[in-house]
Tab-separated table of N, CA, C and O in Angstrom:
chain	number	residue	atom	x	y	z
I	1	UNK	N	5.147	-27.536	112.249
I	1	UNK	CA	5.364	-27.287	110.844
I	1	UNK	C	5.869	-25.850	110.720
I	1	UNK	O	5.199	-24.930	111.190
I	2	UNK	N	7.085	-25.622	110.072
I	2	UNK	CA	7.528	-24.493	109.915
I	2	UNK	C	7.626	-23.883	108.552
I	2	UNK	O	8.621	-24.355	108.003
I	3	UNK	N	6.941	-22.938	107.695
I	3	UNK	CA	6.961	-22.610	106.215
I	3	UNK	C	7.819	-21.083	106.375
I	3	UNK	O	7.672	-20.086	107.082
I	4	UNK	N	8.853	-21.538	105.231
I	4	UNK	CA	9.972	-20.703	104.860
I	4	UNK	C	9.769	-20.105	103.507
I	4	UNK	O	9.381	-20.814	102.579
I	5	UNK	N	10.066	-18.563	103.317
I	5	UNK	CA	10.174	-18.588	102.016
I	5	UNK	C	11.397	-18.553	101.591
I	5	UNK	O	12.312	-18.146	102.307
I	6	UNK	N	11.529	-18.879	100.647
I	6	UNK	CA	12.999	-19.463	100.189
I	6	UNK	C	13.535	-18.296	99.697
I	6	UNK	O	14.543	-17.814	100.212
I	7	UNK	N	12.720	-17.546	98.323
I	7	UNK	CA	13.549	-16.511	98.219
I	7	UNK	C	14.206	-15.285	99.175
I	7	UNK	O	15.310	-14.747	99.086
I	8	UNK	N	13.027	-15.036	100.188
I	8	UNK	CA	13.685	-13.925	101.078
I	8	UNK	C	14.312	-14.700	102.302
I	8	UNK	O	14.568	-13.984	103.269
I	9	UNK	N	14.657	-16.298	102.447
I	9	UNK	CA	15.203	-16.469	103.458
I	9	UNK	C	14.837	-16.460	104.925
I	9	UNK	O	15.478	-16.098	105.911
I	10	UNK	N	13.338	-17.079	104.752
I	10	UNK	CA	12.576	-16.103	106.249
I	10	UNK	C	11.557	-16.731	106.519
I	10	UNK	O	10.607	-16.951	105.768
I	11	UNK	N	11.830	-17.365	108.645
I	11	UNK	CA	10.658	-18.196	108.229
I	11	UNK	C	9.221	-17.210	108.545
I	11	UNK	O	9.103	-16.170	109.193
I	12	UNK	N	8.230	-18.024	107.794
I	12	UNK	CA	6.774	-17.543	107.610
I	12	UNK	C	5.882	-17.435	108.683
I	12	UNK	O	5.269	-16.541	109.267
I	13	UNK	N	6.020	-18.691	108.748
I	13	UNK	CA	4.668	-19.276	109.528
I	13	UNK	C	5.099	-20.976	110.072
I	13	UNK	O	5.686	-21.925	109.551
I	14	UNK	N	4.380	-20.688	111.512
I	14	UNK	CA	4.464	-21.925	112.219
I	14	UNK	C	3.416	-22.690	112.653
I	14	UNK	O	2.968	-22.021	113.583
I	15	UNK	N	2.710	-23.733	112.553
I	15	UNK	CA	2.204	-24.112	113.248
I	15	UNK	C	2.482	-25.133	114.373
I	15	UNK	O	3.173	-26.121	114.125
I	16	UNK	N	2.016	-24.945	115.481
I	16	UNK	CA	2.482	-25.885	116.373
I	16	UNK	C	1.256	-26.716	116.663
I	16	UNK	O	0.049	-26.494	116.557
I	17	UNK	N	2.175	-28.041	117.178
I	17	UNK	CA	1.726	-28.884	117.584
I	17	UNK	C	0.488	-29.696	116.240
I	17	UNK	O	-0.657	-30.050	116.522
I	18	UNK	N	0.877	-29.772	115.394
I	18	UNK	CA	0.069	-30.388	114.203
I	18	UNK	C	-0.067	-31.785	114.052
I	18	UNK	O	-1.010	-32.422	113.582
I	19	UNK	N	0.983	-32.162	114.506
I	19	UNK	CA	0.979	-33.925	114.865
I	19	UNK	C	1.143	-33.830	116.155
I	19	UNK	O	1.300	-32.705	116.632
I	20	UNK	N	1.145	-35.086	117.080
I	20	UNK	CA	1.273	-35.558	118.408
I	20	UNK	C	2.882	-35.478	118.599
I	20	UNK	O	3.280	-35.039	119.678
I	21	UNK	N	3.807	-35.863	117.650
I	21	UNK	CA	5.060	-36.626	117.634
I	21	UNK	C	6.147	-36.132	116.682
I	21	UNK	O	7.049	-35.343	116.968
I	22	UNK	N	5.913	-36.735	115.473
I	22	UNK	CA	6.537	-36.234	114.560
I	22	UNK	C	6.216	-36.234	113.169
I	22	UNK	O	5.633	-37.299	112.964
I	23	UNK	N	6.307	-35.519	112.010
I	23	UNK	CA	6.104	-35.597	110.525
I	23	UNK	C	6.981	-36.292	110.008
I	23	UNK	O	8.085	-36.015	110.476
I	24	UNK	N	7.008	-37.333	109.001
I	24	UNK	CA	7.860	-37.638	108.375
I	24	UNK	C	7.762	-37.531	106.710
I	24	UNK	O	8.526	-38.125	105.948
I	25	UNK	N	6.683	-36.666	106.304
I	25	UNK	CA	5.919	-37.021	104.888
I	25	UNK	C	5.331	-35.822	104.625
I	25	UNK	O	4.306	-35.642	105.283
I	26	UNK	N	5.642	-34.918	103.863
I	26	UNK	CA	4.780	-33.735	103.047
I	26	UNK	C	4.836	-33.655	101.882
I	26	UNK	O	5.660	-34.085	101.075
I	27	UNK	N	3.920	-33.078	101.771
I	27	UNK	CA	3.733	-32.951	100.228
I	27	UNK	C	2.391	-31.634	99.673
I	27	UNK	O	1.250	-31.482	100.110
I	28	UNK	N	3.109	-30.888	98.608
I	28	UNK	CA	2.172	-29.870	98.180
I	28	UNK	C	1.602	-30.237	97.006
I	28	UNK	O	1.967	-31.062	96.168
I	29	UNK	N	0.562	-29.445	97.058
I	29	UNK	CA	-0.476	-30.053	95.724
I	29	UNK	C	-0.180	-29.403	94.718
I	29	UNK	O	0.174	-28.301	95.137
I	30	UNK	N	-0.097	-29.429	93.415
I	30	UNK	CA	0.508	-28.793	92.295
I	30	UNK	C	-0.068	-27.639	92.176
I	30	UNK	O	0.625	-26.785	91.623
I	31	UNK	N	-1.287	-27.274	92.570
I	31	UNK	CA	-1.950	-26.107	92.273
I	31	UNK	C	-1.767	-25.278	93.760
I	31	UNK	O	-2.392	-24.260	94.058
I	32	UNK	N	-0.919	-25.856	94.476
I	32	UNK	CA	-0.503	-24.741	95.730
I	32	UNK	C	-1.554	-24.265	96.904
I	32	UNK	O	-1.320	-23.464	97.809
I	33	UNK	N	-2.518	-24.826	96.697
I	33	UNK	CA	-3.698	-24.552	97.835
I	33	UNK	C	-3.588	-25.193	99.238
I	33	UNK	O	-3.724	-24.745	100.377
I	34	UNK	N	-3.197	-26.801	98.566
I	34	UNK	CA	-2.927	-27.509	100.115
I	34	UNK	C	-1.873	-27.748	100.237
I	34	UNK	O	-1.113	-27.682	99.270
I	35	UNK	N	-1.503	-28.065	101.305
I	35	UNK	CA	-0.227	-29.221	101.662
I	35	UNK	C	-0.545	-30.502	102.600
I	35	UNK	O	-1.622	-30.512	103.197
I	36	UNK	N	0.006	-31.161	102.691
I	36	UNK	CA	-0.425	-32.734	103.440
I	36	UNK	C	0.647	-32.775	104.408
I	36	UNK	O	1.623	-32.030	104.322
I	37	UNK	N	0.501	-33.567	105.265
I	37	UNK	CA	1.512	-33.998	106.255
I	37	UNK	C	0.978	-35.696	106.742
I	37	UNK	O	-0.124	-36.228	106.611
I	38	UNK	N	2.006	-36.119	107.217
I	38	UNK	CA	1.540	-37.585	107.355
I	38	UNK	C	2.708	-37.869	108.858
I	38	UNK	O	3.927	-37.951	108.704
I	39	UNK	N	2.139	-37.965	109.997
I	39	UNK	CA	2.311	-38.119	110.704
I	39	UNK	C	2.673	-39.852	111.676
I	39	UNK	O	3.275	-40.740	111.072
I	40	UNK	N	2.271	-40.037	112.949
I	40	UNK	CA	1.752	-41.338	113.410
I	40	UNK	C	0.720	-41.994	113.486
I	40	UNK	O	0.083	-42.081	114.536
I	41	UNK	N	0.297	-42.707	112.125
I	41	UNK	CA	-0.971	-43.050	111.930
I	41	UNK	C	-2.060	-42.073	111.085
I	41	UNK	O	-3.154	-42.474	110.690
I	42	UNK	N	-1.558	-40.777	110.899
I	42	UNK	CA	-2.467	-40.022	110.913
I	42	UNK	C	-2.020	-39.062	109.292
I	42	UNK	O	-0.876	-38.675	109.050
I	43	UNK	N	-3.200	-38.849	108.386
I	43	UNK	CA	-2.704	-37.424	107.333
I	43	UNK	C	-3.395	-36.654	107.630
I	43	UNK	O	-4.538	-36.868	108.034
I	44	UNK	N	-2.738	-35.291	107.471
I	44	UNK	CA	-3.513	-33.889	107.588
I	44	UNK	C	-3.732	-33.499	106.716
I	44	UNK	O	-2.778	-33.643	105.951
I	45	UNK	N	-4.860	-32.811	106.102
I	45	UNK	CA	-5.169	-31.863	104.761
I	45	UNK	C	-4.767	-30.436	105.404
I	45	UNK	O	-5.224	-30.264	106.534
I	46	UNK	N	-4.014	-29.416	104.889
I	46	UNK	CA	-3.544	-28.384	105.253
I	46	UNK	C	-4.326	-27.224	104.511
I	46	UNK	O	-4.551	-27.634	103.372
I	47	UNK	N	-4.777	-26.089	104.660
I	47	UNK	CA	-4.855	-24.722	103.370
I	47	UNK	C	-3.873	-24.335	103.640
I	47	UNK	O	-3.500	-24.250	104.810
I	48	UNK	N	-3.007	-23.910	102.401
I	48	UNK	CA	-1.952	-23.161	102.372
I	48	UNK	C	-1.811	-21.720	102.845
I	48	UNK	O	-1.051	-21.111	103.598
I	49	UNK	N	-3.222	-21.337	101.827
I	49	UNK	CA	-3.235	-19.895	102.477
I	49	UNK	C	-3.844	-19.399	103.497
I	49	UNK	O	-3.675	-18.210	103.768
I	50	UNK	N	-4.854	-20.378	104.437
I	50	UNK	CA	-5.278	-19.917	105.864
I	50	UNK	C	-4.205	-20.106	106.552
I	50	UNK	O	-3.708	-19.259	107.294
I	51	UNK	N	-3.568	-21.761	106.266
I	51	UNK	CA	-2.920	-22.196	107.305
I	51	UNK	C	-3.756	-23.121	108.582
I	51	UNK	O	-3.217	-23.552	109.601
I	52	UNK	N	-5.397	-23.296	108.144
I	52	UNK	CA	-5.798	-23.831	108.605
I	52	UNK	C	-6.241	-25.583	108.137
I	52	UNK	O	-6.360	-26.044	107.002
I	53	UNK	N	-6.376	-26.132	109.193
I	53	UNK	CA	-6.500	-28.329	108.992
I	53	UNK	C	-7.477	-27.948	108.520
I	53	UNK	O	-8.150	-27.047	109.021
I	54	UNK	N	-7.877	-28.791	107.032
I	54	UNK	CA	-8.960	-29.174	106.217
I	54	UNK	C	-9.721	-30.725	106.808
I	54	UNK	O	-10.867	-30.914	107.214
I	55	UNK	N	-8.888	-31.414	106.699
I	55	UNK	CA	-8.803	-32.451	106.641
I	55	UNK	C	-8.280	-33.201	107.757
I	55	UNK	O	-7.650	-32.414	108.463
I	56	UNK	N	-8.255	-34.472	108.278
I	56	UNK	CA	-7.783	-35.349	109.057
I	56	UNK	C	-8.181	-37.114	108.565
I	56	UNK	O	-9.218	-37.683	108.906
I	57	UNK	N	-7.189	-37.679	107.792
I	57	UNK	CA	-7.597	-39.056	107.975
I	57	UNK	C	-6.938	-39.929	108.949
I	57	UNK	O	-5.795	-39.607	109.273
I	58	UNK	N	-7.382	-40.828	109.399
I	58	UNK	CA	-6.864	-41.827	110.481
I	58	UNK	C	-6.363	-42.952	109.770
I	58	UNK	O	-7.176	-43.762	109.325
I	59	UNK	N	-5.237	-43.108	109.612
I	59	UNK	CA	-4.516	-43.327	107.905
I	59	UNK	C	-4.551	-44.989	107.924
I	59	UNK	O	-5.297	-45.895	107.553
I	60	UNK	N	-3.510	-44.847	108.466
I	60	UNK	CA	-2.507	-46.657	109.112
I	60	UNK	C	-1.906	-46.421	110.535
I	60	UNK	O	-1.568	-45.347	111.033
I	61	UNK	N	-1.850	-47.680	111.075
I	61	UNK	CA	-1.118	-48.175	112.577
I	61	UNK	C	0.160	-47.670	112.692
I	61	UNK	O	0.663	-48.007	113.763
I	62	UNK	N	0.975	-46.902	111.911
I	62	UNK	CA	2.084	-46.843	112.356
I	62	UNK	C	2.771	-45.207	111.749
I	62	UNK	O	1.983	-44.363	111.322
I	63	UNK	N	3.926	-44.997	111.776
I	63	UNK	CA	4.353	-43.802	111.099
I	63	UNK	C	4.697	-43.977	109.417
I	63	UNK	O	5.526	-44.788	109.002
I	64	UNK	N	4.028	-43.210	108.678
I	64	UNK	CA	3.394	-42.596	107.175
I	64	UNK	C	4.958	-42.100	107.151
I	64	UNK	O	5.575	-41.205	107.729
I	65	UNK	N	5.313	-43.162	106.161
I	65	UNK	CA	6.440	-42.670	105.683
I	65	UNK	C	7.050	-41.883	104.317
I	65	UNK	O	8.188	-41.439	104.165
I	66	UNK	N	5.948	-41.859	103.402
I	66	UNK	CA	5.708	-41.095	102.346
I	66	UNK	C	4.173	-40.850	101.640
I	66	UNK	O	3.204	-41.608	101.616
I	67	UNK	N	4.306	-39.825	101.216
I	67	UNK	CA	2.935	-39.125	100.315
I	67	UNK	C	3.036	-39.234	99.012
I	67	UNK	O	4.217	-39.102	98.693
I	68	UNK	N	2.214	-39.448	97.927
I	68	UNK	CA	2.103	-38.723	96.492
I	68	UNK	C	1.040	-38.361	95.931
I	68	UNK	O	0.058	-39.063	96.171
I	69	UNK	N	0.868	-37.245	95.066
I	69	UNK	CA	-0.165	-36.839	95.096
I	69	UNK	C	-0.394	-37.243	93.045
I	69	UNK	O	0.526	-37.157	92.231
I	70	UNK	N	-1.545	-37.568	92.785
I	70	UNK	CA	-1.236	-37.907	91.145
I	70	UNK	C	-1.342	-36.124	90.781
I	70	UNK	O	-1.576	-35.147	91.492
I	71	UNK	N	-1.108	-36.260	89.642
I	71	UNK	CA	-0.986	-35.061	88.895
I	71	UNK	C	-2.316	-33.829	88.705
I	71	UNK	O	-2.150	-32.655	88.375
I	72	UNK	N	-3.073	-34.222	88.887
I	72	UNK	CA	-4.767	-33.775	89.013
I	72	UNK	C	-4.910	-33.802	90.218
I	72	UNK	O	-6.104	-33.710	90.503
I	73	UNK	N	-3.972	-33.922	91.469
I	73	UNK	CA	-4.572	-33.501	92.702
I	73	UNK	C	-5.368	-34.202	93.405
I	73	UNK	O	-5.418	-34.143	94.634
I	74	UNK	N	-6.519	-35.410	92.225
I	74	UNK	CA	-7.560	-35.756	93.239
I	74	UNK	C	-7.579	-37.000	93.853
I	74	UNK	O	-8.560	-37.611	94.277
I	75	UNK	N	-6.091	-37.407	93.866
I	75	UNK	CA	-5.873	-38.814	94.387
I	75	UNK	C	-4.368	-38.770	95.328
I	75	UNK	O	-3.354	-38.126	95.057
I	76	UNK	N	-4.552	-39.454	96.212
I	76	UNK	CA	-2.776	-39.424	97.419
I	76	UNK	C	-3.118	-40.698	97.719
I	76	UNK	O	-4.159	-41.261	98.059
I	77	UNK	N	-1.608	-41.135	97.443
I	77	UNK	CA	-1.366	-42.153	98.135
I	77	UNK	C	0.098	-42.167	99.178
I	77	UNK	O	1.134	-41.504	99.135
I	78	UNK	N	-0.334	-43.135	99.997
I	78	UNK	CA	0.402	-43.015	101.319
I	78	UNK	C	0.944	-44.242	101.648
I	78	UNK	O	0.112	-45.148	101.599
I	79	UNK	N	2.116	-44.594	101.984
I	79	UNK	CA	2.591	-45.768	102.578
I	79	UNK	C	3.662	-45.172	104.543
I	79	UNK	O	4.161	-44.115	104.930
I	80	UNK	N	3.507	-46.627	105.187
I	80	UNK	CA	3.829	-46.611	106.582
I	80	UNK	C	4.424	-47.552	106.619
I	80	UNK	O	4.489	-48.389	105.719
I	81	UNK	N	5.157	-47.598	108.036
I	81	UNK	CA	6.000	-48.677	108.286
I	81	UNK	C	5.304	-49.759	108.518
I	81	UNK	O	5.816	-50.877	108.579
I	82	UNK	N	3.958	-49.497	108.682
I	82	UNK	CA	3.161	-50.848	108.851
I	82	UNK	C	2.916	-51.621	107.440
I	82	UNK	O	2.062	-52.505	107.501
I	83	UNK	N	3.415	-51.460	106.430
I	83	UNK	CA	4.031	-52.047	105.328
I	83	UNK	C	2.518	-52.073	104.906
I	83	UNK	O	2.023	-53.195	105.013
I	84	UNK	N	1.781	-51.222	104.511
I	84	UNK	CA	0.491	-50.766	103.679
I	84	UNK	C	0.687	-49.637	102.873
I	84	UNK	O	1.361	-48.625	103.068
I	85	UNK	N	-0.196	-50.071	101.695
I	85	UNK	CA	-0.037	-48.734	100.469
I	85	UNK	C	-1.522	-48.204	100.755
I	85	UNK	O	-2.441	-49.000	100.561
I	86	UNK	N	-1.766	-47.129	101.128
I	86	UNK	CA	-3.115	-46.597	100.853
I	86	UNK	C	-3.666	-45.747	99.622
I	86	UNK	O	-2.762	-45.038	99.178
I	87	UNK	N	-4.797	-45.604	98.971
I	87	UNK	CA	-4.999	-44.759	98.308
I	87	UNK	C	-6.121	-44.002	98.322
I	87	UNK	O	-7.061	-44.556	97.753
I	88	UNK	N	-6.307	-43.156	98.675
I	88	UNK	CA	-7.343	-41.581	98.650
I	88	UNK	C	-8.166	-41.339	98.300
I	88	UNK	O	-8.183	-42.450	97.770
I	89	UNK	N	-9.349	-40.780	97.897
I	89	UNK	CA	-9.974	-39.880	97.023
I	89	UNK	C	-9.957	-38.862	98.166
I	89	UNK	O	-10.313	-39.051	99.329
I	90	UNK	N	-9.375	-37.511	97.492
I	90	UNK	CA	-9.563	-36.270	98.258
I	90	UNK	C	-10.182	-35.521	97.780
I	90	UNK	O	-10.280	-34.417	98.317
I	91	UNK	N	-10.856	-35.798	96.580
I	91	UNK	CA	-12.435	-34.802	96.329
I	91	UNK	C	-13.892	-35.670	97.697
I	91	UNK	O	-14.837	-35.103	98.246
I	92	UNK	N	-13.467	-37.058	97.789
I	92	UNK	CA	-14.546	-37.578	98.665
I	92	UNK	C	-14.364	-37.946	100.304
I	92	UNK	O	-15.123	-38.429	101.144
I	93	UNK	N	-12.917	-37.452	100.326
I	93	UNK	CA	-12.107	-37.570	101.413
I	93	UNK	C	-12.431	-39.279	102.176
I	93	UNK	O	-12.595	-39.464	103.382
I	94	UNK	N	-12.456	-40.310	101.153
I	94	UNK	CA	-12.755	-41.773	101.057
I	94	UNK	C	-11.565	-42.946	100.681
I	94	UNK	O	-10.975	-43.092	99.610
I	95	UNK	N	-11.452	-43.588	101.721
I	95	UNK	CA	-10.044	-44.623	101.681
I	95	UNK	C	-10.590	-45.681	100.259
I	95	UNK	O	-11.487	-46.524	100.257
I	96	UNK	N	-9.922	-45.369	99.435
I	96	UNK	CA	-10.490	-46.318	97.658
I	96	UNK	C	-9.481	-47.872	97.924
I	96	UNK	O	-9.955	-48.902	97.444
I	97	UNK	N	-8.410	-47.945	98.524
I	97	UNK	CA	-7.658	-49.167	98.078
I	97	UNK	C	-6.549	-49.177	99.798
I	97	UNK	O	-5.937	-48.162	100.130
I	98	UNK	N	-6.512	-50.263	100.508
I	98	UNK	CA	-5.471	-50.515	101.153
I	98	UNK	C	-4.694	-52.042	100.451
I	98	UNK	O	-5.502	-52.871	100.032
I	99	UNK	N	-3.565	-52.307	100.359
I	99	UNK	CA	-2.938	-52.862	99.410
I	99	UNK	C	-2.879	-53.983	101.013
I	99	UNK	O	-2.460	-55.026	100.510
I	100	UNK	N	-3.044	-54.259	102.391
I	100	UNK	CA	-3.062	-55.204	103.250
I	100	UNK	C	-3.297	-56.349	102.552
I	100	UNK	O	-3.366	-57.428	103.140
C-alpha cells in the first residue's frame, strides 16, 4: 500500500506486504481515521494516522472486488468474485448478512 499526498505530489508512506498477493478494493472512511483494503479472501481495517492493522476479517473464498462504507461509517459492505455480498458491523467487527 502506497499513500500519496496529492497536493505536494509525494509519496508518504508505504506499507509492505499488507496482503499476501494483491489489493483490489479500498476505501476511506468519511471521517478519515481508517482506510480498508480488501484483498484475497481477506479485509483489513487500517489507522490512517498510525498506519497501523486494526482489524482483519477473513471475508470470502476468493478476491474482494469492491468495498462501501454507509455514510455513518458503522457498516461495509463487500462483494468477491465468489459472487457473495457481505455486510459488516465495524463497531462489533461481526459478519450481519452474507447474501450466499
Amino acid at each position: 500500500i502506497k499513500i500519496w499526498d496529492l497536493e505536494k505530489r509525494t509519496l508518504e508512506y508505504t506499507i509492505q506486504k499488507a496482503h499476501p498477493l494483491t489489493i483490489k478494493s479500498v476505501v476511506v472512511t468519511s471521517d478519515g481515521k481508517y482506510f480498508i483494503t480488501g484483498g484475497i479472501g481477506d479485509i483489513k481495517v487500517w489507522d490512517f494516522s498510525t498506519k497501523e492493522l486494526v482489524h482483519t476479517f477473513e471475508a470470502h473464498e476468493r478476491l474482494i472486488t469492491g468495498l462501501a462504507l454507509t455514510s455513518d461509517n458503522k457498516y461495509l459492505a463487500s462483494v468477491s468474485d465468489d459472487m457473495n455480498l457481505k455486510l459488516w458491523d465495524l463497531s462489533s467487527n461481526c459478519l450481519l448478512y452474507t447474501s450466499d
